[in-house]
Amino acid sequence: MALAIFTSMAIATTLEPGSDAQPAGDHAFDKRAYFQDSYKIFHRKRNAHACIMSIVFIVLFPLGAISQHLPLKGVRVTSRIHAPIQILGLAMMIGAMGLGIDMAKNDLNYFSSAHGSHVPAHVVIGLLVTSSIIVIQPAMGMLQHRHFKKTGEKSVFAYVHRWTGRVMIVLGWINSGLGFQLVGIPQVVKAHSLVRNFVLMGVLGGLWLLLMGTDGLRSHFLHRNRLSSYRVQWNRGLRLRKDGVADGSVEPSKEEQTNPRI
């Protein structure tokens, strides 16, 4: 919560209104954008879009991903921590997505034929990322949860959910920079606010990558140790023997199986 408040304060001071009643840039604005009150509304929507999306992609989604790697014994991390954080982030993202579409359509006329075929990369990537998260992530998460309750194992749904989330978060980070570039640096976006924003992104992103790497190495060595604890030996034929069992000896249960009573 503290991180979310800090991020919103950082972004709120990032997008400063221009000195004129009209926004800077060569964008084709709707008629209402040329009036002082209407531009104030546009400015508030732009600030809200930037604040909410920054909180979602810089704080909430990474925290939800980090929670899966925390060594919390006796806690149902997925259902008690991961899912609530991601559901909150999803709801906030949908609201900010609606604001972005409204600005692109009604204020900036990006989707009109008069604007031409040029649509900024920020808009394209934003629609791709948000649509992918809405369509793929909840479905894959619920399917994996059902599969895990039945079998206790991972499935292809888990890997699709995991890697889609990772790719979309990174694209969201990139798109935040494209959004700041779109509104104008340093005319509208102040440098000190960008520094605060990306420092927070670096801290949480670095922690996330560190935990992912640690879990990956742990799984690798655990898998290797499991395989290395077995040896192939000759004992009335080729057998896979686990370390700790003396050479030439067979466990009682296996001895009963290999020497049945006549």
Short mmCIF file of C-alpha atoms in Angstrom, two decimals:
data_model
loop_
_atom_site.label_atom_id
_atom_site.label_comp_id
_atom_site.label_asym_id
_atom_site.label_seq_id
_atom_site.Cartn_x
_atom_site.Cartn_y
_atom_site.Cartn_z
CA MET A 1 0.00 0.00 0.00
CA ALA A 2 2.82 2.39 0.86
CA LEU A 3 4.49 1.63 -2.48
CA ALA A 4 1.23 2.32 -4.32
CA ILE A 5 0.79 5.68 -2.56
CA PHE A 6 4.41 6.63 -3.26
CA THR A 7 4.02 5.74 -6.94
CA SER A 8 0.78 7.68 -7.32
CA MET A 9 2.35 10.76 -5.72
CA ALA A 10 5.37 10.47 -7.99
CA ILE A 11 3.28 10.20 -11.14
CA ALA A 12 0.80 12.87 -10.05
CA THR A 13 3.62 15.41 -10.01
CA THR A 14 5.04 14.00 -13.23
CA LEU A 15 2.36 15.24 -15.62
CA GLU A 16 2.20 18.97 -15.20
CA PRO A 17 -0.37 21.04 -17.10
CA GLY A 18 0.98 23.35 -19.74
CA SER A 19 1.06 27.09 -19.27
CA ASP A 20 -1.43 27.53 -22.10
CA ALA A 21 -5.02 26.47 -22.14
CA GLN A 22 -4.20 24.15 -25.02
CA PRO A 23 -1.97 21.09 -24.69
CA ALA A 24 1.49 21.09 -26.22
CA GLY A 25 2.15 19.08 -29.36
CA ASP A 26 0.70 18.67 -32.82
CA HIS A 27 -2.08 16.26 -31.85
CA ALA A 28 -5.51 16.79 -33.39
CA PHE A 29 -7.76 17.44 -30.42
CA ASP A 30 -11.51 17.39 -30.27
CA LYS A 31 -13.26 20.75 -29.97
CA ARG A 32 -13.74 20.40 -26.24
CA ALA A 33 -9.97 20.21 -25.76
CA TYR A 34 -9.66 23.84 -26.86
CA PHE A 35 -11.64 25.14 -23.93
CA GLN A 36 -10.09 25.67 -20.54
CA ASP A 37 -12.54 23.54 -18.56
CA SER A 38 -12.45 20.74 -21.10
CA TYR A 39 -8.68 20.65 -21.10
CA LYS A 40 -8.70 20.45 -17.31
CA ILE A 41 -10.87 17.36 -17.62
CA PHE A 42 -8.48 15.93 -20.20
CA HIS A 43 -5.53 16.68 -17.94
CA ARG A 44 -7.19 14.90 -15.01
CA LYS A 45 -7.96 11.87 -17.14
CA ARG A 46 -4.37 11.78 -18.38
CA ASN A 47 -3.04 11.99 -14.82
CA ALA A 48 -5.43 9.29 -13.62
CA HIS A 49 -4.46 7.00 -16.50
CA ALA A 50 -0.75 7.47 -15.80
CA CYS A 51 -1.10 7.03 -12.03
CA ILE A 52 -3.26 3.92 -12.17
CA MET A 53 -1.26 2.18 -14.87
CA SER A 54 2.00 2.95 -13.06
CA ILE A 55 0.65 1.53 -9.80
CA VAL A 56 -0.59 -1.58 -11.59
CA PHE A 57 2.48 -2.41 -13.68
CA ILE A 58 5.22 -1.09 -11.40
CA VAL A 59 3.82 -2.11 -8.00
CA LEU A 60 0.85 -4.51 -7.99
CA PHE A 61 1.64 -6.95 -10.79
CA PRO A 62 5.32 -7.33 -9.77
CA LEU A 63 4.31 -7.78 -6.11
CA GLY A 64 1.85 -10.48 -7.13
CA ALA A 65 4.59 -12.22 -9.09
CA ILE A 66 7.10 -11.82 -6.25
CA SER A 67 4.67 -13.41 -3.78
CA GLN A 68 4.92 -16.72 -5.66
CA HIS A 69 8.64 -16.91 -4.90
CA LEU A 70 8.54 -16.02 -1.19
CA PRO A 71 9.38 -18.85 1.25
CA LEU A 72 6.14 -18.59 3.23
CA LYS A 73 5.49 -21.95 4.86
CA GLY A 74 1.98 -22.78 5.93
CA VAL A 75 0.47 -19.97 3.86
CA ARG A 76 -1.66 -20.49 0.77
CA VAL A 77 0.25 -17.95 -1.26
CA THR A 78 -1.65 -18.41 -4.51
CA SER A 79 -5.17 -18.05 -3.14
CA ARG A 80 -4.49 -15.71 -0.21
CA ILE A 81 -1.83 -13.34 -1.60
CA HIS A 82 -1.17 -13.77 -5.32
CA ALA A 83 -4.75 -13.93 -6.59
CA PRO A 84 -6.15 -10.97 -4.55
CA ILE A 85 -3.28 -8.69 -5.61
CA GLN A 86 -3.64 -9.63 -9.26
CA ILE A 87 -7.43 -9.28 -9.22
CA LEU A 88 -7.08 -5.78 -7.73
CA GLY A 89 -4.50 -4.92 -10.37
CA LEU A 90 -6.71 -6.30 -13.13
CA ALA A 91 -9.70 -4.20 -12.02
CA MET A 92 -7.57 -1.04 -11.82
CA MET A 93 -5.99 -1.80 -15.20
CA ILE A 94 -9.40 -2.13 -16.87
CA GLY A 95 -10.45 1.25 -15.48
CA ALA A 96 -7.24 2.93 -16.66
CA MET A 97 -7.60 1.20 -20.02
CA GLY A 98 -11.05 2.75 -20.40
CA LEU A 99 -9.63 6.20 -19.68
CA GLY A 100 -6.89 5.66 -22.23
CA ILE A 101 -9.32 4.55 -24.94
CA ASP A 102 -11.57 7.54 -24.19
CA MET A 103 -8.67 9.98 -24.54
CA ALA A 104 -7.35 8.31 -27.70
CA LYS A 105 -10.79 8.33 -29.32
CA ASN A 106 -12.46 11.55 -28.15
CA ASP A 107 -9.61 13.89 -27.21
CA LEU A 108 -6.73 12.89 -29.45
CA ASN A 109 -8.72 11.41 -32.38
CA TYR A 110 -6.21 8.61 -32.87
CA PHE A 111 -8.87 6.24 -34.20
CA SER A 112 -10.49 8.65 -36.67
CA SER A 113 -9.90 8.50 -40.41
CA ALA A 114 -8.90 12.17 -40.39
CA HIS A 115 -5.91 11.34 -38.22
CA GLY A 116 -4.57 8.93 -40.81
CA SER A 117 -3.12 5.48 -40.29
CA HIS A 118 -0.50 6.60 -37.75
CA VAL A 119 -1.30 5.39 -34.25
CA PRO A 120 1.37 5.90 -31.57
CA ALA A 121 3.25 2.83 -30.36
CA HIS A 122 2.09 3.58 -26.81
CA VAL A 123 -1.53 3.04 -27.84
CA VAL A 124 -0.82 -0.12 -29.84
CA ILE A 125 1.31 -1.77 -27.14
CA GLY A 126 -1.12 -0.69 -24.44
CA LEU A 127 -4.08 -2.30 -26.18
CA LEU A 128 -2.05 -5.45 -26.86
CA VAL A 129 -0.85 -5.80 -23.27
CA THR A 130 -4.15 -5.05 -21.55
CA SER A 131 -6.18 -7.24 -23.92
CA SER A 132 -3.77 -10.15 -23.50
CA ILE A 133 -3.91 -9.89 -19.71
CA ILE A 134 -7.72 -9.71 -19.68
CA VAL A 135 -8.19 -12.66 -22.04
CA ILE A 136 -5.34 -15.02 -21.09
CA GLN A 137 -4.32 -14.54 -17.47
CA PRO A 138 -7.57 -15.16 -15.54
CA ALA A 139 -8.46 -18.18 -17.70
CA MET A 140 -5.01 -19.79 -17.44
CA GLY A 141 -4.84 -19.10 -13.71
CA MET A 142 -8.20 -20.72 -12.98
CA LEU A 143 -7.49 -23.72 -15.21
CA GLN A 144 -4.14 -24.30 -13.50
CA HIS A 145 -5.78 -23.97 -10.07
CA ARG A 146 -8.36 -26.63 -10.97
CA HIS A 147 -5.65 -28.89 -12.38
CA PHE A 148 -3.51 -28.50 -9.26
CA LYS A 149 -6.41 -29.32 -6.94
CA LYS A 150 -6.98 -32.57 -8.85
CA THR A 151 -3.40 -33.70 -9.44
CA GLY A 152 -1.15 -31.57 -7.23
CA GLU A 153 1.08 -30.85 -10.23
CA LYS A 154 1.76 -28.10 -12.73
CA SER A 155 0.31 -28.16 -16.22
CA VAL A 156 0.77 -26.29 -19.47
CA PHE A 157 -1.70 -23.72 -18.12
CA ALA A 158 0.79 -22.78 -15.39
CA TYR A 159 3.58 -22.11 -17.87
CA VAL A 160 1.35 -20.09 -20.20
CA HIS A 161 0.07 -18.07 -17.24
CA ARG A 162 3.57 -17.51 -15.87
CA TRP A 163 5.34 -16.48 -19.07
CA THR A 164 2.46 -14.41 -20.42
CA GLY A 165 2.45 -12.45 -17.17
CA ARG A 166 6.21 -11.93 -17.25
CA VAL A 167 6.23 -10.73 -20.85
CA MET A 168 3.23 -8.43 -20.32
CA ILE A 169 4.77 -6.82 -17.22
CA VAL A 170 8.00 -6.07 -19.08
CA LEU A 171 6.04 -4.66 -22.03
CA GLY A 172 4.07 -2.54 -19.57
CA TRP A 173 7.33 -1.11 -18.21
CA ILE A 174 8.47 -0.26 -21.73
CA ASN A 175 5.10 1.25 -22.57
CA SER A 176 5.18 3.53 -19.55
CA GLY A 177 8.31 5.15 -20.96
CA LEU A 178 6.66 5.46 -24.37
CA GLY A 179 3.66 7.13 -22.73
CA PHE A 180 5.82 9.71 -20.98
CA GLN A 181 7.64 10.34 -24.25
CA LEU A 182 4.32 10.79 -26.03
CA VAL A 183 3.07 13.56 -23.74
CA GLY A 184 6.40 15.36 -23.82
CA ILE A 185 9.71 15.26 -21.95
CA PRO A 186 10.63 17.62 -20.28
CA GLN A 187 7.78 19.98 -21.24
CA VAL A 188 5.07 17.98 -19.47
CA VAL A 189 6.93 15.15 -17.73
CA LYS A 190 9.50 16.37 -15.23
CA ALA A 191 12.86 14.60 -15.04
CA HIS A 192 12.87 14.18 -11.25
CA SER A 193 9.50 12.46 -11.40
CA LEU A 194 10.74 10.07 -14.05
CA VAL A 195 13.73 9.23 -11.87
CA ARG A 196 11.50 8.34 -8.91
CA ASN A 197 9.27 6.27 -11.14
CA PHE A 198 12.01 4.22 -12.74
CA VAL A 199 13.98 3.79 -9.51
CA LEU A 200 10.94 2.11 -8.00
CA MET A 201 10.61 0.01 -11.14
CA GLY A 202 14.25 -1.01 -10.87
CA VAL A 203 14.00 -1.96 -7.19
CA LEU A 204 10.90 -4.14 -7.54
CA GLY A 205 12.00 -5.50 -10.90
CA GLY A 206 15.44 -6.37 -9.54
CA LEU A 207 13.93 -8.12 -6.53
CA TRP A 208 11.59 -10.06 -8.80
CA LEU A 209 14.41 -11.16 -11.13
CA LEU A 210 16.58 -12.11 -8.14
CA LEU A 211 13.87 -14.32 -6.66
CA MET A 212 13.16 -15.91 -10.04
CA GLY A 213 16.84 -16.66 -10.52
CA THR A 214 17.17 -18.08 -7.01
CA ASP A 215 14.17 -20.37 -7.50
CA GLY A 216 15.48 -21.45 -10.89
CA LEU A 217 18.89 -22.39 -9.48
CA ARG A 218 17.30 -24.19 -6.53
CA SER A 219 15.10 -26.24 -8.85
CA HIS A 220 18.06 -27.02 -11.11
CA PHE A 221 20.30 -28.28 -8.32
CA LEU A 222 17.46 -30.15 -6.63
CA HIS A 223 16.67 -31.95 -9.87
CA ARG A 224 20.35 -32.69 -10.45
CA ASN A 225 20.81 -34.02 -6.91
CA ARG A 226 17.83 -36.30 -7.29
CA LEU A 227 19.27 -37.76 -10.46
CA SER A 228 22.79 -38.05 -9.03
CA SER A 229 21.50 -39.99 -6.01
CA TYR A 230 20.77 -42.95 -8.28
CA ARG A 231 23.35 -45.29 -9.80
CA VAL A 232 23.05 -48.09 -12.31
CA GLN A 233 24.48 -51.33 -10.94
CA TRP A 234 24.43 -55.04 -11.73
CA ASN A 235 22.44 -57.03 -9.20
CA ARG A 236 20.84 -60.02 -10.89
CA GLY A 237 20.44 -57.74 -13.86
CA LEU A 238 20.72 -54.00 -14.42
CA ARG A 239 19.10 -52.06 -11.59
CA LEU A 240 18.76 -48.39 -10.66
CA ARG A 241 20.13 -48.19 -7.10
CA LYS A 242 19.72 -45.22 -4.78
CA ASP A 243 22.74 -44.06 -2.79
CA GLY A 244 22.71 -45.26 0.80
CA VAL A 245 21.88 -48.86 -0.07
CA ALA A 246 24.95 -51.09 0.27
CA ASP A 247 26.34 -52.76 -2.84
CA GLY A 248 25.02 -56.24 -3.30
CA SER A 249 22.21 -55.72 -0.81
CA VAL A 250 18.57 -55.34 -1.62
CA GLU A 251 15.88 -53.65 0.40
CA PRO A 252 13.59 -56.11 2.24
CA SER A 253 10.58 -55.24 0.18
CA LYS A 254 12.57 -55.68 -3.03
CA GLU A 255 14.08 -58.94 -1.71
CA GLU A 256 10.63 -60.35 -1.12
CA GLN A 257 9.73 -59.45 -4.68
CA THR A 258 12.90 -60.95 -6.18
CA ASN A 259 12.86 -64.10 -4.00
CA PRO A 260 9.26 -65.23 -3.73
CA ARG A 261 8.42 -68.27 -1.70
CA ILE A 262 8.10 -71.49 -3.64
#
